[in-house]
C-alpha positions as semicolon CSV with decimal commas, in nm:
position;residue;x (nm);y (nm);z (nm)
1;X;13,826;-7,789;-22,970
2;X;13,670;-7,804;-22,627
3;X;13,339;-7,987;-22,628
4;X;13,099;-8,072;-22,353
5;X;12,962;-8,416;-22,288
6;X;12,758;-8,496;-22,596
7;X;12,385;-8,548;-22,551
8;X;12,252;-8,902;-22,595
9;X;12,253;-9,015;-22,955
10;X;12,543;-8,795;-23,069
11;X;12,861;-8,950;-23,193
12;X;13,209;-8,819;-23,255
13;X;13,118;-8,816;-23,625
14;X;12,885;-8,517;-23,585
15;X;13,110;-8,310;-23,816
16;X;13,021;-8,546;-24,102
17;X;12,646;-8,521;-24,044
18;X;12,408;-8,330;-24,268
19;X;12,301;-8,126;-23,964
20;X;12,657;-8,013;-23,899
21;X;12,702;-7,921;-24,266
22;X;12,377;-7,723;-24,252
23;X;12,500;-7,548;-23,936
24;X;12,828;-7,448;-24,101
25;X;12,641;-7,329;-24,410
26;X;12,424;-7,105;-24,191
27;X;12,735;-6,971;-24,017
28;X;12,866;-6,873;-24,362
29;X;12,537;-6,692;-24,425
30;X;12,549;-6,482;-24,106
31;X;12,921;-6,420;-24,165
32;X;12,834;-6,257;-24,499
33;X;12,555;-6,064;-24,327
34;X;12,783;-5,925;-24,056
35;X;13,057;-5,831;-24,304
36;X;12,808;-5,637;-24,515
37;X;12,650;-5,474;-24,212
38;X;12,993;-5,338;-24,114
39;X;12,992;-5,154;-24,449
40;X;12,629;-5,036;-24,424
41;X;12,633;-4,895;-24,071
42;X;12,864;-4,600;-24,151
43;X;12,617;-4,496;-24,424
44;X;12,336;-4,510;-24,169
45;X;12,546;-4,305;-23,928
46;X;12,606;-4,042;-24,196
47;X;12,232;-4,029;-24,277
48;X;12,126;-3,993;-23,910
49;X;11,994;-3,657;-23,793
50;X;12,035;-3,688;-23,417
51;X;12,383;-3,711;-23,269
52;X;12,255;-3,984;-23,036
53;X;12,155;-4,208;-23,326
54;X;12,479;-4,135;-23,512
55;X;12,672;-4,237;-23,200
56;X;12,464;-4,555;-23,170
57;X;12,549;-4,648;-23,529
58;X;12,918;-4,577;-23,463
59;X;12,910;-4,804;-23,157
60;X;12,725;-5,074;-23,347
61;X;12,977;-5,062;-23,631
62;X;13,253;-5,148;-23,383
63;X;13,040;-5,420;-23,223
64;X;12,958;-5,567;-23,563
65;X;13,328;-5,591;-23,647
66;X;13,364;-5,783;-23,320
67;X;13,085;-6,015;-23,439
68;X;13,280;-6,079;-23,760
69;X;13,590;-6,158;-23,552
70;X;13,386;-6,386;-23,324
71;X;13,248;-6,577;-23,621
72;X;13,605;-6,628;-23,742
73;X;13,681;-6,780;-23,400
74;X;13,374;-7,004;-23,439
75;X;13,493;-7,128;-23,777
76;X;13,840;-7,194;-23,633
77;X;13,693;-7,384;-23,336
78;X;13,503;-7,603;-23,582
79;X;13,812;-7,658;-23,797
80;X;13,643;-7,475;-24,085
81;X;13,762;-7,196;-24,311
82;X;13,580;-6,865;-24,257
83;X;13,395;-6,827;-24,585
84;X;13,099;-6,600;-24,652
85;X;12,791;-6,717;-24,840
86;X;12,558;-6,447;-24,970
87;X;12,276;-6,381;-24,725
88;X;11,969;-6,289;-24,927
89;X;11,780;-6,181;-24,616
90;X;12,046;-5,932;-24,504
91;X;12,088;-5,804;-24,858
92;X;11,715;-5,728;-24,864
93;X;11,717;-5,565;-24,520
94;X;12,012;-5,344;-24,616
95;X;11,841;-5,242;-24,942
96;X;11,534;-5,150;-24,740
97;X;11,753;-4,929;-24,520
98;X;11,892;-4,759;-24,830
99;X;11,536;-4,699;-24,952
100;X;11,444;-4,535;-24,624
101;X;11,736;-4,295;-24,664
102;X;11,631;-4,216;-25,021
103;X;11,263;-4,175;-24,930
104;X;11,306;-3,943;-24,631
105;X;11,432;-3,589;-24,611
106;X;11,782;-3,522;-24,483
107;X;11,793;-3,362;-24,140
108;X;11,454;-3,492;-24,025
109;X;11,359;-3,701;-23,727
110;X;11,132;-3,896;-23,962
111;X;11,451;-4,021;-24,129
112;X;11,589;-4,118;-23,786
113;X;11,267;-4,305;-23,706
114;X;11,302;-4,489;-24,036
115;X;11,668;-4,566;-23,971
116;X;11,579;-4,712;-23,631
117;X;11,307;-4,920;-23,795
118;X;11,556;-5,053;-24,050
119;X;11,819;-5,120;-23,785
120;X;11,574;-5,305;-23,561
121;X;11,466;-5,525;-23,850
122;X;11,832;-5,620;-23,890
123;X;11,868;-5,678;-23,514
124;X;11,565;-5,906;-23,503
125;X;11,698;-6,109;-23,795
126;X;12,033;-6,142;-23,619
127;X;11,871;-6,232;-23,285
128;X;11,672;-6,510;-23,453
129;X;11,979;-6,638;-23,637
130;X;12,220;-6,634;-23,344
131;X;11,963;-6,786;-23,109
132;X;11,904;-7,076;-23,344
133;X;12,272;-7,128;-23,424
134;X;12,355;-7,130;-23,053
135;X;12,092;-7,400;-23,000
136;X;12,230;-7,602;-23,292
137;X;12,582;-7,579;-23,144
138;X;12,454;-7,696;-22,804
139;X;12,272;-7,986;-22,965
140;X;12,593;-8,102;-23,130
141;X;12,800;-8,062;-22,813
142;X;12,998;-7,761;-22,937
143;X;12,994;-7,584;-22,601
144;X;13,272;-7,340;-22,686
145;X;13,099;-7,239;-23,009
146;X;12,764;-7,204;-22,830
147;X;12,927;-6,969;-22,576
148;X;13,073;-6,751;-22,852
149;X;12,740;-6,737;-23,034
150;X;12,559;-6,656;-22,710
151;X;12,789;-6,358;-22,646
152;X;12,696;-6,219;-22,985
153;X;12,329;-6,299;-22,928
154;X;12,327;-6,104;-22,601
155;X;12,501;-5,811;-22,770
156;X;12,238;-5,809;-23,047
157;X;11,960;-5,806;-22,788
158;X;12,125;-5,516;-22,605
159;X;12,155;-5,319;-22,930
160;X;11,786;-5,376;-23,001
161;X;11,694;-5,248;-22,654
162;X;11,920;-4,944;-22,700
163;X;11,754;-4,862;-23,033
164;X;11,411;-4,886;-22,872
165;X;11,529;-4,650;-22,599
166;X;11,650;-4,397;-22,857
167;X;11,322;-4,418;-23,044
168;X;11,120;-4,364;-22,727
169;X;11,330;-4,086;-22,572
170;X;11,481;-3,892;-22,863
171;X;11,326;-3,969;-23,200
172;X;10,960;-4,068;-23,217
173;X;10,789;-3,764;-23,061
174;X;10,982;-3,510;-23,270
175;X;10,924;-3,726;-23,579
176;X;10,550;-3,731;-23,512
177;X;10,554;-3,350;-23,483
178;X;10,726;-3,296;-23,820
């Protein structure tokens, strides 16, 4: 494992620290979240009205699988087994997305607006998680891990921006007119 010069106060025993254990536990949490999101996104794609939103969900499904693969690289770099721990937050966000599908009419832009809302809630959760985990990795001198987490973080931010663009250019005005 490639590590940068450790900040003052860090020892080579960081892996035994409670902070490192907490970090790994949170990686397990987001690993569960990403694996379940891979399963949920095709349902969101199927529920989408606009072809643009369906395509965005298709693209994000592929990106999310890459995030799962990246997290497996992170675990390997840390000498840890890639194990998922149930993420209560993501479970709740995905249930909320299912509710939006159930509570909106098929073939409406209102449904698409709701799907974007649900997807952006997920993105914001992921942005917060990856940003914090990247900072934790940097603090412990895990430069390679921080770089991997940052790549995913930047991808999550780009997805959020793309969803906003879809809402503003394709979905919101027609939804408001329905």
